[in-house]
């Protein structure tokens, strides 16, 4: 199994989720994060004090799927999350040793 | 004997000025003395219930300026971790000021004839009953003394709370309390006496009042005074760690907007209440408190644009306060367009001071008490001499001489600045000596809410 | 010459009605003229301080409705990223309306006799001093003109601010400001004149006022007017991107509740202040402002249940506003149970319009200004003819004819709707032409707070 | 016939006491009867507009105490997931109380002579018009009856809302509504009658009023009553799941501070409005409402220190309420230093009860309605007998006998506690029987906002 | 070493932490996340606008332990986090190459 | 490639980011988390109810870099995030199988 870790633009989340559901993905976990990268944040000014945030709000998706599906998940993610402009984000793929569904105790791909 | 005569003066002067906008804060002692006997003859007047109703309302409105008004205005501007410390300091210091006021504050400021710097008498409100009255600015018109005491009580409470804006996010709670006790005693009460007390003789009349200075609702007593104290305080207590390096963005401009709204709403009590009656002069102060503020808002935002930024909500809120501060000494001493002028000048100048000048000077007057209350108060106090002019719609009489009044205003402001600066330095040094002054670097980093009060503002 | 005669009428009419709840907004010019000389004879009256106290308080209360009241009510309903833009628009537009009011707004609405559509005179408040007074609805009773100007000033400010609720989250700040200038000039001032101005002749009296329409505190001038303008505006400016697709849930119903509370509290000034005196009629308006609102709250929540949902806080808040809007024209023209009726009808109908009808029509009147203020205003303005009936506890006299009054109300509402629709369209098109109207799609997505004002509402 | 005589008593008594601080709540029926004829002779008095202005203002201020005041004070103290349920319960219950008040509440409490426990007459406000007046405590002084009805309406609304603080985070919305209907009918209206109604005969005068108990603004009727009801309610409804185990920290002390501020601000209407006039007695109540609260704040914080904790904002807020509660029955029956004493005692004792005693007893009076309103009300109601003493600056006359007044106060408190306990138990059991009382464990875990109202407070 | 990544129901966190402490686990890191899966969110309605959130609030636990302990951690997690109803969550196990304690620079299992 | 997962004290974030930028790191992702470990949280008291939070606010950094750079990243992290007092946090290193830049579709080290 693979853990697919994608950092995307927040407003793309709905689109991405729909695209992945289309692939048959039944679950994922989403976290609000701040990204630091090439994309620069906006400048805020409060009574003359300027704060140029180099942290941009992003959304992180964590999704475990079986090895076979992983390439298509990555591809779908890349297509649905892309806008072509800087800051679109990254996808990382890691190996997962084991998965367990807490409710039933099922393990492996049955747990997903 | 407190104010029986003031109104006599006011009346006379006002006759030329159309009975408008003349406050007790503008007296020529000579006239007052001459007129005094007339008052004595009259039977004890009873308060008009309309005046009493308005003055109670005005007092409640000023209370709303402090908590929740000022507390939220300031609280929204600090970081989340220090929110509660700001709120706690303001409510606690206001409570302290109220207790002190009935114990000896009212005595020192308005208690009875002593000298040009303080009053004496009525310690612990001795002799004051629900039947006691004080004179207003109109011949034969009085209000219940308890109402006057309560109204003035709120002024002392908000003034000391205003100072704290320069010192947030680093000062110990105990230091704040010690400072408040000393500062009210040696700075606020004397200045209130100097600016607003008319005694039976020249020697017992407040120094600045004796000069004939105009201060309708507290430009010197409240705003210049608090602004200077905050400046002195932030120099003595020092900058916040990380100042001009870390992000210190306001944690909730929504709270600052609520605070601004409540300050504005309450300020009608502050300004129009300072007429001490529900009359045309109060009505003038009321409308000026609209127009000056509106001008402050729009001109601060325009100045932001002129400086190359976007017009911001914090700008609008800051401009509102700048306009309110500037119109305070002039509330009944100006027409609605004079008030617009004051608001506009304060909006432009304060914006520039806060956004440009302050960064250069590098002191950490954290919430710009000096930049807005100090500078706005200076603008208002001095320009009041100008807005009095009938040419600008002001209520001055024919014998009004701009130059000499200007000089009086400048002199008065000078004394207030000096007294406040010296007295505040003493108060801050005492607070530092007794309590240490600042929290530890670790508490400052983790936030004063947990470190000083053991609570967290939000648990979402 | 403004309103000297109105009260005469009011008195006569009121005699039959038990001197209750009769507002200046219900005049028959013929009577008025006949009665006019009597007024002229009396010596210049001085304001009662009780009236002055109450009218200053009422003015301050209406201010509280705008900032922080309306600002929070609206602000809580938008998404976090647009919070500041709503707050900024409301405070800035209110400030603008205040400055405009003293420059030429008061002149166009109440300045002096001209024609049935606008006034003339008192440009820049020429000639108004702290001694000036205006007549109320009672013979010989006056209040300081500055207080009346300030009170009416707040009405113009809140009305234009109300419109913005239909246009949040997408309109440029500059477009909002341009719109406000044009709209106040060509829509608000004329309608205020038409509904509330009694001139010396029929030809100078406001058109709708001349018909004898009842509008105690502004059902047509404020609510129908703002509701229609918002509807027209949201059609011209267009829907928010993602409307009916993205989640656009309110970011803080807590703020909306605070806003609701302050609107309710302030509305007592709005309604009971419209009596222009501290008398029994004001007292009636006061109690009606409780009962109608309470009914609005409970009946909106019951309607939610009837539609298969849970009773919600947003429902309670919306129902409160619907009740307040509906009772506005009727505040002194109804008994407490007539007011309950109005609140209940408005609660049910507005709930249905907002929850069911609107979704079908598909326009994006984002915060339901039309659905609540427009529809609630229509209900109130028309049913006021009914609540006047003594059978419902209303204050009508024996010669009151329901049918003809109903017809007058309907005609008046029709004119207000039409004038507002056409004038608002012009104002929005001008704003669009001058500024572009909408922010870019990217700014809309990232939020107007950063895009238009360079700030963030919360930094927790 | 309602209160014509009360004032006569008040006047006489007050003569000795310097016409200060004497409330209608302190009558000796014997005197009253003797004096009654004098009133009948006078021509129908017209309300003074100053009194009317003040009483309308006071009514509006009490409204501000409920929404947004109390709603925020309570709302800030619960967890995020239950925020809306608290806000909804308070606004809905207040609306319900208002509708009930004009239907039969006013009738049962003040409608006319019946017996010592309830009134009769004026059902659905029959016969009340904008011309109707009620007597105040001063001979010949009246205010519009609609204003009196509205003022008292707000008292009933806030009292039932106060009770809910003991039951948050677990009670069904429907149960809350059923409870409110029953409780107001069988507990609030009778107690209000018993404490505040003076009839034409001893047999028609309220039981406690007949004894001559002192309760200026509602120590028994509002605070003891609500406190006992909350205690009984939390025992009947049961603890929150996870009480004394899970983290139940306040989700926003900022909201609690706003609520505290608005409660304080509004309480000036509550206390000084209870004078029913804009006079010196109101002025006294006004200043006492400052000093007692200030003392409550500082002494609660000092008690926290004494118990080994840090002085906290929640402590300051709690102390403010404790001080306000304690001074309520004494507002016009005490001098400013007597008020400080009350605030200090309430601050210390309530702090100890809430922080130490409650944990031991283990009941889940969630927001400490009993600990603060119940205990503070007891302290205030009993000590009022003491603060009356001239030695403490109180307004008692020469013939005042401390011992007998103390006994009257204790007896009165005893009756109020008993009546409230029994009546509340009945009301809660009915609510439980009809609706089930509590939400399901799952809704309790997920939060009442989603479960009961289908909304979320914040969507940041 | 293993990284154990568990997504659980928020109200179970205290129980889980206690159970893990019982095992001798000295540290873990917790994040508030939103889960998308079989469990459906509640519907919110604001003036007629219905929003059916398909995102459910969850809590993510990240915990690194030595290989030997991992199975017992997984088992304890599964037992203490389970309620038997849908949405109980998942446990994923990944390999960790290296661990460092920042304070001391200790590495490997000593760093945990 | 390696995923470097560091849990640090929040106020150290700026310093750490600067140090990493100095190494040539162009991007990272930051999450606010709560840490459970040896460091104890502060006690809060509300009207006598004491809540001793054993959860301390921390910041989690996720950063993917090529294998060669990983040791220096870990070292830099450890130095810049350290204060020497308890609760300084941990660094974990995991293997990453694949990386994709969403905007361009670049993969592997080019995606970083
Ligand atoms: N090496 C990295 N490790 C972890 N996250 C990264 C890394 N580089 C970038 N990111 C994440 O990806 C987001 C987008 O990266 P950025 O450089 O702005 O644009 P792009 O993805 O178009 O190259 C960043 O905000 C950050 O959250
Ligand atoms: N494939 C997955 N990858 C990552 N997280 C998942 C995955 N599937 C489910 N989850 C997480 O687990 C949670 C519970 O899953 P769900 O399908 O609702 O119920 P259950 O765990 O009972 O099967 C989801 O809310 C989500 O956070
Ligand atoms: N085994 C672990 N797995 C995951 N995170 C851990 C682990 N142990 C500690 N942490 C994280 O590291 C933080 C610091 O750990 P702590 O034990 O308090 O101090 P130190 O790092 O100095 O040993 C914790 O707050 C927690 O977020």
mmCIF file with all atom_site columns, N, CA and C in Angstrom, chain B residues 162-196:
data_model
loop_
_atom_site.group_PDB
_atom_site.id
_atom_site.type_symbol
_atom_site.label_atom_id
_atom_site.label_alt_id
_atom_site.label_comp_id
_atom_site.label_asym_id
_atom_site.label_entity_id
_atom_site.label_seq_id
_atom_site.pdbx_PDB_ins_code
_atom_site.Cartn_x
_atom_site.Cartn_y
_atom_site.Cartn_z
_atom_site.occupancy
_atom_site.B_iso_or_equiv
_atom_site.pdbx_formal_charge
_atom_site.auth_seq_id
_atom_site.auth_comp_id
_atom_site.auth_asym_id
_atom_site.auth_atom_id
_atom_site.pdbx_PDB_model_num
ATOM 1   N N  . UNK B 1 162 ? -6.824  54.160 29.241 1.00 0.00 ? 162 UNK B N  1
ATOM 2   C CA . UNK B 1 162 ? -6.250  54.512 27.933 1.00 0.00 ? 162 UNK B CA 1
ATOM 3   C C  . UNK B 1 162 ? -4.732  54.363 27.928 1.00 0.00 ? 162 UNK B C  1
ATOM 4   N N  . UNK B 1 163 ? -4.107  54.758 29.029 1.00 0.00 ? 163 UNK B N  1
ATOM 5   C CA . UNK B 1 163 ? -2.640  54.726 29.095 1.00 0.00 ? 163 UNK B CA 1
ATOM 6   C C  . UNK B 1 163 ? -2.101  53.329 28.806 1.00 0.00 ? 163 UNK B C  1
ATOM 7   N N  . UNK B 1 164 ? -2.826  52.316 29.268 1.00 0.00 ? 164 UNK B N  1
ATOM 8   C CA . UNK B 1 164 ? -2.327  50.940 29.180 1.00 0.00 ? 164 UNK B CA 1
ATOM 9   C C  . UNK B 1 164 ? -2.056  50.483 27.752 1.00 0.00 ? 164 UNK B C  1
ATOM 10  N N  . UNK B 1 165 ? -2.696  51.116 26.791 1.00 0.00 ? 165 UNK B N  1
ATOM 11  C CA . UNK B 1 165 ? -2.481  50.740 25.391 1.00 0.00 ? 165 UNK B CA 1
ATOM 12  C C  . UNK B 1 165 ? -1.029  50.850 24.956 1.00 0.00 ? 165 UNK B C  1
ATOM 13  N N  . UNK B 1 166 ? -0.265  51.685 25.611 1.00 0.00 ? 166 UNK B N  1
ATOM 14  C CA . UNK B 1 166 ? 1.136   51.816 25.237 1.00 0.00 ? 166 UNK B CA 1
ATOM 15  C C  . UNK B 1 166 ? 2.010   50.729 25.836 1.00 0.00 ? 166 UNK B C  1
ATOM 16  N N  . UNK B 1 167 ? 1.428   49.899 26.706 1.00 0.00 ? 167 UNK B N  1
ATOM 17  C CA . UNK B 1 167 ? 2.257   49.026 27.526 1.00 0.00 ? 167 UNK B CA 1
ATOM 18  C C  . UNK B 1 167 ? 1.829   47.572 27.494 1.00 0.00 ? 167 UNK B C  1
ATOM 19  N N  . UNK B 1 168 ? 0.971   47.250 26.543 1.00 0.00 ? 168 UNK B N  1
ATOM 20  C CA . UNK B 1 168 ? 0.414   45.902 26.511 1.00 0.00 ? 168 UNK B CA 1
ATOM 21  C C  . UNK B 1 168 ? 1.471   44.862 26.195 1.00 0.00 ? 168 UNK B C  1
ATOM 22  N N  . UNK B 1 169 ? 1.157   43.643 26.484 1.00 0.00 ? 169 UNK B N  1
ATOM 23  C CA . UNK B 1 169 ? 1.925   42.458 26.094 1.00 0.00 ? 169 UNK B CA 1
ATOM 24  C C  . UNK B 1 169 ? 3.256   42.307 26.822 1.00 0.00 ? 169 UNK B C  1
ATOM 25  N N  . UNK B 1 170 ? 3.468   43.099 27.887 1.00 0.00 ? 170 UNK B N  1
ATOM 26  C CA . UNK B 1 170 ? 4.742   42.943 28.584 1.00 0.00 ? 170 UNK B CA 1
ATOM 27  C C  . UNK B 1 170 ? 4.721   43.381 30.047 1.00 0.00 ? 170 UNK B C  1
ATOM 28  N N  . UNK B 1 171 ? 3.729   44.157 30.441 1.00 0.00 ? 171 UNK B N  1
ATOM 29  C CA . UNK B 1 171 ? 3.773   44.713 31.800 1.00 0.00 ? 171 UNK B CA 1
ATOM 30  C C  . UNK B 1 171 ? 3.052   43.780 32.759 1.00 0.00 ? 171 UNK B C  1
ATOM 31  N N  . UNK B 1 172 ? 3.629   43.627 33.935 1.00 0.00 ? 172 UNK B N  1
ATOM 32  C CA . UNK B 1 172 ? 3.015   42.805 34.971 1.00 0.00 ? 172 UNK B CA 1
ATOM 33  C C  . UNK B 1 172 ? 1.687   43.392 35.403 1.00 0.00 ? 172 UNK B C  1
ATOM 34  N N  . UNK B 1 173 ? 0.762   42.521 35.744 1.00 0.00 ? 173 UNK B N  1
ATOM 35  C CA . UNK B 1 173 ? -0.524  42.990 36.232 1.00 0.00 ? 173 UNK B CA 1
ATOM 36  C C  . UNK B 1 173 ? -0.357  43.809 37.513 1.00 0.00 ? 173 UNK B C  1
ATOM 37  N N  . UNK B 1 174 ? 0.515   43.351 38.388 1.00 0.00 ? 174 UNK B N  1
ATOM 38  C CA . UNK B 1 174 ? 0.725   44.077 39.649 1.00 0.00 ? 174 UNK B CA 1
ATOM 39  C C  . UNK B 1 174 ? 1.325   45.458 39.362 1.00 0.00 ? 174 UNK B C  1
ATOM 40  N N  . UNK B 1 175 ? 2.200   45.533 38.381 1.00 0.00 ? 175 UNK B N  1
ATOM 41  C CA . UNK B 1 175 ? 2.809   46.812 38.037 1.00 0.00 ? 175 UNK B CA 1
ATOM 42  C C  . UNK B 1 175 ? 1.751   47.778 37.512 1.00 0.00 ? 175 UNK B C  1
ATOM 43  N N  . UNK B 1 176 ? 0.824   47.235 36.732 1.00 0.00 ? 176 UNK B N  1
ATOM 44  C CA . UNK B 1 176 ? -0.243  48.066 36.206 1.00 0.00 ? 176 UNK B CA 1
ATOM 45  C C  . UNK B 1 176 ? -1.062  48.660 37.353 1.00 0.00 ? 176 UNK B C  1
ATOM 46  N N  . UNK B 1 177 ? -1.340  47.840 38.355 1.00 0.00 ? 177 UNK B N  1
ATOM 47  C CA . UNK B 1 177 ? -2.182  48.312 39.454 1.00 0.00 ? 177 UNK B CA 1
ATOM 48  C C  . UNK B 1 177 ? -1.458  49.379 40.277 1.00 0.00 ? 177 UNK B C  1
ATOM 49  N N  . UNK B 1 178 ? -0.190  49.139 40.553 1.00 0.00 ? 178 UNK B N  1
ATOM 50  C CA . UNK B 1 178 ? 0.576   50.133 41.317 1.00 0.00 ? 178 UNK B CA 1
ATOM 51  C C  . UNK B 1 178 ? 0.668   51.438 40.533 1.00 0.00 ? 178 UNK B C  1
ATOM 52  N N  . UNK B 1 179 ? 0.985   51.322 39.263 1.00 0.00 ? 179 UNK B N  1
ATOM 53  C CA . UNK B 1 179 ? 1.043   52.511 38.416 1.00 0.00 ? 179 UNK B CA 1
ATOM 54  C C  . UNK B 1 179 ? -0.267  53.304 38.501 1.00 0.00 ? 179 UNK B C  1
ATOM 55  N N  . UNK B 1 180 ? -1.376  52.587 38.389 1.00 0.00 ? 180 UNK B N  1
ATOM 56  C CA . UNK B 1 180 ? -2.678  53.270 38.349 1.00 0.00 ? 180 UNK B CA 1
ATOM 57  C C  . UNK B 1 180 ? -2.921  54.065 39.625 1.00 0.00 ? 180 UNK B C  1
ATOM 58  N N  . UNK B 1 181 ? -2.580  53.475 40.753 1.00 0.00 ? 181 UNK B N  1
ATOM 59  C CA . UNK B 1 181 ? -2.815  54.173 42.024 1.00 0.00 ? 181 UNK B CA 1
ATOM 60  C C  . UNK B 1 181 ? -2.016  55.467 42.086 1.00 0.00 ? 181 UNK B C  1
ATOM 61  N N  . UNK B 1 182 ? -0.730  55.367 41.755 1.00 0.00 ? 182 UNK B N  1
ATOM 62  C CA . UNK B 1 182 ? 0.121   56.546 41.847 1.00 0.00 ? 182 UNK B CA 1
ATOM 63  C C  . UNK B 1 182 ? -0.270  57.585 40.802 1.00 0.00 ? 182 UNK B C  1
ATOM 64  N N  . UNK B 1 183 ? -0.497  57.112 39.585 1.00 0.00 ? 183 UNK B N  1
ATOM 65  C CA . UNK B 1 183 ? -0.732  58.050 38.479 1.00 0.00 ? 183 UNK B CA 1
ATOM 66  C C  . UNK B 1 183 ? -2.016  58.842 38.660 1.00 0.00 ? 183 UNK B C  1
ATOM 67  N N  . UNK B 1 184 ? -3.069  58.137 39.051 1.00 0.00 ? 184 UNK B N  1
ATOM 68  C CA . UNK B 1 184 ? -4.326  58.861 39.278 1.00 0.00 ? 184 UNK B CA 1
ATOM 69  C C  . UNK B 1 184 ? -4.128  59.923 40.354 1.00 0.00 ? 184 UNK B C  1
ATOM 70  N N  . UNK B 1 185 ? -3.395  59.562 41.392 1.00 0.00 ? 185 UNK B N  1
ATOM 71  C CA . UNK B 1 185 ? -3.237  60.473 42.524 1.00 0.00 ? 185 UNK B CA 1
ATOM 72  C C  . UNK B 1 185 ? -2.410  61.704 42.177 1.00 0.00 ? 185 UNK B C  1
ATOM 73  N N  . UNK B 1 186 ? -1.300  61.486 41.469 1.00 0.00 ? 186 UNK B N  1
ATOM 74  C CA . UNK B 1 186 ? -0.417  62.642 41.263 1.00 0.00 ? 186 UNK B CA 1
ATOM 75  C C  . UNK B 1 186 ? -0.560  63.266 39.883 1.00 0.00 ? 186 UNK B C  1
ATOM 76  N N  . UNK B 1 187 ? -1.214  62.600 38.966 1.00 0.00 ? 187 UNK B N  1
ATOM 77  C CA . UNK B 1 187 ? -1.357  63.199 37.638 1.00 0.00 ? 187 UNK B CA 1
ATOM 78  C C  . UNK B 1 187 ? -2.818  63.535 37.317 1.00 0.00 ? 187 UNK B C  1
ATOM 79  N N  . UNK B 1 188 ? -3.686  62.538 37.360 1.00 0.00 ? 188 UNK B N  1
ATOM 80  C CA . UNK B 1 188 ? -5.041  62.791 36.873 1.00 0.00 ? 188 UNK B CA 1
ATOM 81  C C  . UNK B 1 188 ? -5.810  63.790 37.745 1.00 0.00 ? 188 UNK B C  1
ATOM 82  N N  . UNK B 1 189 ? -5.833  63.547 39.041 1.00 0.00 ? 189 UNK B N  1
ATOM 83  C CA . UNK B 1 189 ? -6.651  64.421 39.891 1.00 0.00 ? 189 UNK B CA 1
ATOM 84  C C  . UNK B 1 189 ? -6.186  65.874 39.816 1.00 0.00 ? 189 UNK B C  1
ATOM 85  N N  . UNK B 1 190 ? -4.868  66.115 39.914 1.00 0.00 ? 190 UNK B N  1
ATOM 86  C CA . UNK B 1 190 ? -4.430  67.512 39.789 1.00 0.00 ? 190 UNK B CA 1
ATOM 87  C C  . UNK B 1 190 ? -4.788  68.133 38.435 1.00 0.00 ? 190 UNK B C  1
ATOM 88  N N  . UNK B 1 191 ? -4.582  67.386 37.342 1.00 0.00 ? 191 UNK B N  1
ATOM 89  C CA . UNK B 1 191 ? -4.867  68.005 36.035 1.00 0.00 ? 191 UNK B CA 1
ATOM 90  C C  . UNK B 1 191 ? -6.364  68.277 35.894 1.00 0.00 ? 191 UNK B C  1
ATOM 91  N N  . UNK B 1 192 ? -7.197  67.337 36.354 1.00 0.00 ? 192 UNK B N  1
ATOM 92  C CA . UNK B 1 192 ? -8.640  67.583 36.303 1.00 0.00 ? 192 UNK B CA 1
ATOM 93  C C  . UNK B 1 192 ? -8.988  68.848 37.081 1.00 0.00 ? 192 UNK B C  1
ATOM 94  N N  . UNK B 1 193 ? -8.367  69.001 38.235 1.00 0.00 ? 193 UNK B N  1
ATOM 95  C CA . UNK B 1 193 ? -8.605  70.216 39.034 1.00 0.00 ? 193 UNK B CA 1
ATOM 96  C C  . UNK B 1 193 ? -8.121  71.460 38.290 1.00 0.00 ? 193 UNK B C  1
ATOM 97  N N  . UNK B 1 194 ? -6.938  71.385 37.749 1.00 0.00 ? 194 UNK B N  1
ATOM 98  C CA . UNK B 1 194 ? -6.367  72.555 37.078 1.00 0.00 ? 194 UNK B CA 1
ATOM 99  C C  . UNK B 1 194 ? -7.216  73.006 35.897 1.00 0.00 ? 194 UNK B C  1
ATOM 100 N N  . UNK B 1 195 ? -7.786  72.047 35.176 1.00 0.00 ? 195 UNK B N  1
ATOM 101 C CA . UNK B 1 195 ? -8.499  72.393 33.949 1.00 0.00 ? 195 UNK B CA 1
ATOM 102 C C  . UNK B 1 195 ? -9.962  72.720 34.198 1.00 0.00 ? 195 UNK B C  1
ATOM 103 N N  . UNK B 1 196 ? -10.572 72.086 35.212 1.00 0.00 ? 196 UNK B N  1
ATOM 104 C CA . UNK B 1 196 ? -12.032 72.154 35.312 1.00 0.00 ? 196 UNK B CA 1
ATOM 105 C C  . UNK B 1 196 ? -12.577 72.769 36.589 1.00 0.00 ? 196 UNK B C  1
#
